[in-house]
Short mmCIF file of C-alpha atoms in Angstrom, two decimals:
data_model
loop_
_atom_site.label_atom_id
_atom_site.label_comp_id
_atom_site.label_asym_id
_atom_site.label_seq_id
_atom_site.Cartn_x
_atom_site.Cartn_y
_atom_site.Cartn_z
CA MET Z 1 -122.94 69.00 -124.62
CA SER Z 2 -119.39 68.22 -123.44
CA GLY Z 3 -116.35 69.62 -125.19
CA PHE Z 4 -115.04 66.11 -125.90
CA ASP Z 5 -112.27 66.58 -123.32
CA ASN Z 6 -111.48 62.86 -123.12
CA TYR Z 7 -111.29 62.57 -126.92
CA LYS Z 8 -109.03 65.65 -127.14
CA ALA Z 9 -106.80 64.25 -124.39
CA GLN Z 10 -106.42 60.94 -126.24
CA CYS Z 11 -105.64 62.75 -129.50
CA SER Z 12 -103.12 64.94 -127.68
CA LYS Z 13 -101.42 61.91 -126.17
CA THR Z 14 -101.19 60.24 -129.59
CA LEU Z 15 -99.69 63.40 -131.14
CA GLU Z 16 -97.21 63.79 -128.26
CA HIS Z 17 -96.05 60.18 -128.66
CA PHE Z 18 -95.51 60.80 -132.38
CA LYS Z 19 -93.44 63.94 -131.69
CA VAL Z 20 -91.28 62.10 -129.14
CA GLU Z 21 -90.64 59.30 -131.65
CA LEU Z 22 -89.71 61.88 -134.31
CA LYS Z 23 -87.16 63.46 -131.98
CA ARG Z 24 -85.47 60.10 -131.54
CA LEU Z 25 -84.88 59.76 -135.29
CA ARG Z 26 -81.32 60.71 -135.99
CA SER Z 27 -80.78 63.53 -138.42
CA GLY Z 28 -77.25 64.70 -139.17
CA ARG Z 29 -77.38 67.08 -136.23
CA ALA Z 30 -76.44 66.29 -132.63
CA SER Z 31 -79.31 66.52 -130.20
CA PRO Z 32 -79.48 65.07 -126.66
CA SER Z 33 -82.97 63.73 -127.51
CA ILE Z 34 -81.31 61.11 -129.77
CA LEU Z 35 -80.20 59.24 -126.64
CA GLU Z 36 -83.51 59.71 -124.80
CA GLY Z 37 -85.04 56.42 -123.73
CA LEU Z 38 -81.73 54.55 -124.02
CA GLN Z 39 -81.53 51.98 -121.22
CA VAL Z 40 -78.21 51.06 -119.62
CA ASP Z 41 -77.51 47.82 -117.74
CA TYR Z 42 -76.25 49.36 -114.49
CA TYR Z 43 -75.31 46.84 -111.80
CA GLY Z 44 -77.93 44.36 -113.00
CA SER Z 45 -80.86 46.73 -113.49
CA GLN Z 46 -82.04 48.80 -116.46
CA VAL Z 47 -81.55 52.53 -115.86
CA SER Z 48 -82.16 55.38 -118.30
CA LEU Z 49 -79.04 57.13 -119.59
CA GLN Z 50 -80.29 60.51 -118.28
CA GLN Z 51 -80.04 59.18 -114.71
CA LEU Z 52 -76.38 58.19 -115.15
CA GLY Z 53 -74.97 61.26 -116.84
CA LEU Z 54 -75.53 64.71 -118.26
CA VAL Z 55 -76.05 64.62 -122.04
CA ALA Z 56 -75.10 67.78 -123.94
CA ALA Z 57 -74.48 68.86 -127.54
CA PRO Z 58 -71.46 71.22 -127.41
CA GLU Z 59 -70.97 71.06 -131.20
CA PRO Z 60 -73.38 70.49 -134.11
CA ARG Z 61 -72.02 66.98 -134.75
CA MET Z 62 -71.04 65.86 -131.24
CA LEU Z 63 -72.74 64.76 -128.06
CA THR Z 64 -70.99 64.51 -124.72
CA ILE Z 65 -72.09 62.53 -121.71
CA GLN Z 66 -70.63 63.65 -118.39
CA VAL Z 67 -71.01 60.43 -116.37
CA TYR Z 68 -71.79 60.86 -112.66
CA ASP Z 69 -70.37 57.47 -111.58
CA GLN Z 70 -67.01 56.37 -113.03
CA GLY Z 71 -68.18 52.74 -112.73
CA ALA Z 72 -70.99 53.35 -115.24
CA VAL Z 73 -68.80 54.62 -118.10
CA GLU Z 74 -68.24 51.21 -119.66
CA ALA Z 75 -71.91 50.21 -119.33
CA ILE Z 76 -73.03 53.45 -121.02
CA GLU Z 77 -70.49 52.98 -123.82
CA LYS Z 78 -71.73 49.42 -124.37
CA ALA Z 79 -75.42 50.50 -124.37
CA ILE Z 80 -74.77 53.15 -127.03
CA GLN Z 81 -72.84 50.69 -129.22
CA GLN Z 82 -75.60 48.04 -128.94
CA SER Z 83 -78.43 50.49 -129.66
CA ASP Z 84 -79.88 50.72 -133.17
CA LEU Z 85 -78.57 54.29 -133.50
CA GLY Z 86 -75.36 53.36 -135.32
CA LEU Z 87 -73.18 55.53 -133.07
CA ASN Z 88 -69.64 54.87 -131.89
CA PRO Z 89 -68.75 56.44 -128.51
CA SER Z 90 -65.22 57.22 -127.33
CA ARG Z 91 -64.29 57.74 -123.71
CA ASP Z 92 -62.05 60.26 -122.00
CA GLY Z 93 -62.13 59.55 -118.27
CA ALA Z 94 -65.68 60.18 -117.03
CA LEU Z 95 -66.61 61.96 -120.28
CA ILE Z 96 -68.00 60.05 -123.25
CA ARG Z 97 -67.92 61.69 -126.66
CA VAL Z 98 -70.29 60.56 -129.41
CA VAL Z 99 -69.57 61.91 -132.89
CA ILE Z 100 -72.71 62.02 -135.04
CA PRO Z 101 -71.80 60.95 -138.59
CA SER Z 102 -73.41 62.88 -141.42
CA LEU Z 103 -76.16 61.04 -143.25
CA ASN Z 104 -75.66 59.70 -146.74
CA GLU Z 105 -78.38 60.10 -149.37
CA GLU Z 106 -79.61 56.51 -149.02
CA ARG Z 107 -79.96 56.79 -145.23
CA ARG Z 108 -81.82 60.12 -145.61
CA LYS Z 109 -84.36 58.53 -147.96
CA GLU Z 110 -84.73 55.58 -145.59
CA LEU Z 111 -85.41 57.93 -142.67
CA ILE Z 112 -87.91 59.98 -144.70
CA LYS Z 113 -89.79 56.75 -145.52
CA LYS Z 114 -89.79 55.94 -141.81
CA VAL Z 115 -91.18 59.41 -141.00
CA SER Z 116 -93.95 58.87 -143.58
CA LYS Z 117 -94.78 55.46 -142.13
CA MET Z 118 -94.84 56.83 -138.57
CA SER Z 119 -97.08 59.75 -139.56
CA GLU Z 120 -99.49 57.42 -141.38
CA GLU Z 121 -99.66 55.14 -138.31
CA THR Z 122 -100.40 58.19 -136.16
CA ARG Z 123 -103.14 59.35 -138.56
CA VAL Z 124 -104.70 55.86 -138.42
CA ALA Z 125 -104.59 55.91 -134.60
CA LEU Z 126 -106.28 59.34 -134.60
CA ARG Z 127 -108.97 58.14 -137.05
CA ASN Z 128 -109.63 55.12 -134.80
CA LEU Z 129 -110.15 57.47 -131.87
CA ARG Z 130 -112.58 59.50 -134.00
CA ARG Z 131 -114.48 56.34 -134.99
CA ASP Z 132 -114.84 55.28 -131.34
CA GLU Z 133 -116.03 58.76 -130.33
CA ILE Z 134 -118.59 58.93 -133.18
CA GLU Z 135 -119.90 55.46 -132.28
CA GLY Z 136 -120.49 56.72 -128.73
CA VAL Z 137 -122.41 59.74 -130.07
CA LYS Z 138 -124.52 57.52 -132.36
CA LYS Z 139 -125.36 55.21 -129.45
CA LYS Z 140 -126.55 58.20 -127.43
CA ALA Z 141 -128.71 59.35 -130.34
CA LYS Z 142 -130.14 55.86 -130.79
CA ALA Z 143 -130.94 55.64 -127.06
CA LYS Z 144 -132.67 59.06 -127.38
CA GLU Z 145 -130.15 60.63 -124.98
CA MET Z 146 -129.50 63.33 -127.59
CA SER Z 147 -131.39 64.63 -130.62
CA GLU Z 148 -130.41 63.81 -134.21
CA ASP Z 149 -129.35 67.44 -134.75
CA ASP Z 150 -127.14 67.38 -131.66
CA SER Z 151 -125.70 64.06 -132.84
CA ARG Z 152 -124.86 65.52 -136.26
CA ARG Z 153 -123.32 68.65 -134.69
CA ALA Z 154 -121.27 66.50 -132.31
CA GLN Z 155 -119.97 64.39 -135.21
CA GLU Z 156 -119.00 67.54 -137.12
CA GLU Z 157 -117.18 68.84 -134.02
CA ILE Z 158 -115.34 65.51 -133.63
CA GLN Z 159 -114.27 65.73 -137.29
CA LYS Z 160 -112.99 69.29 -136.79
CA ILE Z 161 -110.92 68.16 -133.79
CA LEU Z 162 -109.48 65.29 -135.85
CA ASP Z 163 -108.61 67.63 -138.75
CA LYS Z 164 -106.67 69.91 -136.37
CA TYR Z 165 -104.62 67.01 -134.96
CA ILE Z 166 -103.92 65.54 -138.41
CA ALA Z 167 -102.70 68.98 -139.55
CA ASP Z 168 -100.32 68.97 -136.55
CA VAL Z 169 -99.05 65.48 -137.51
CA ASP Z 170 -98.46 66.61 -141.10
CA ALA Z 171 -96.66 69.78 -139.96
CA SER Z 172 -94.38 67.85 -137.58
CA ALA Z 173 -93.60 65.22 -140.22
CA GLY Z 174 -92.88 67.93 -142.81
CA ALA Z 175 -90.51 69.73 -140.44
CA LYS Z 176 -88.64 66.49 -139.68
CA GLU Z 177 -88.35 65.63 -143.40
CA LYS Z 178 -86.97 69.11 -144.07
CA GLU Z 179 -84.46 68.67 -141.24
CA LEU Z 180 -83.39 65.27 -142.68
CA MET Z 181 -82.77 66.78 -146.12
CA GLU Z 182 -80.41 69.46 -144.75
CA VAL Z 183 -76.81 68.61 -145.52
#
């Protein structure tokens, strides 16, 4: 019997995507990952911010972007302002400073709701993967490719794998909620 490598890989991918999305949520602390995935209109094409400058967090509430090409400074500034991050960059030559405002109580609660929604969506995606995997096992049992006992054991194994990934989702969501509640 296989170790469900494909199923585990799909679950892993789903969990990884969830963790990346969590990193992009802005807590009150500066982290270069906040700007990850931000696209900049650079001479008519969309380029990721990481390709145009070095993003660093020299202070707990500030990000700096050391821009490689002086001509891209304005485009980067504009991209940050137009993003849904609610950040206001200021420029100093080829250096862009982004002060991260502290979160008010209302915004914290909003973000915690978003974390809950994202974790529920991830759990649903993981359960769908489980359902598909179990259907495959049942088809094999029906076609007499595996015994009923093997089918039952395989389904139990699939459930155990799911439980492990859901525990990871819950742990990641809990850690992010805790981080959001820090003042």
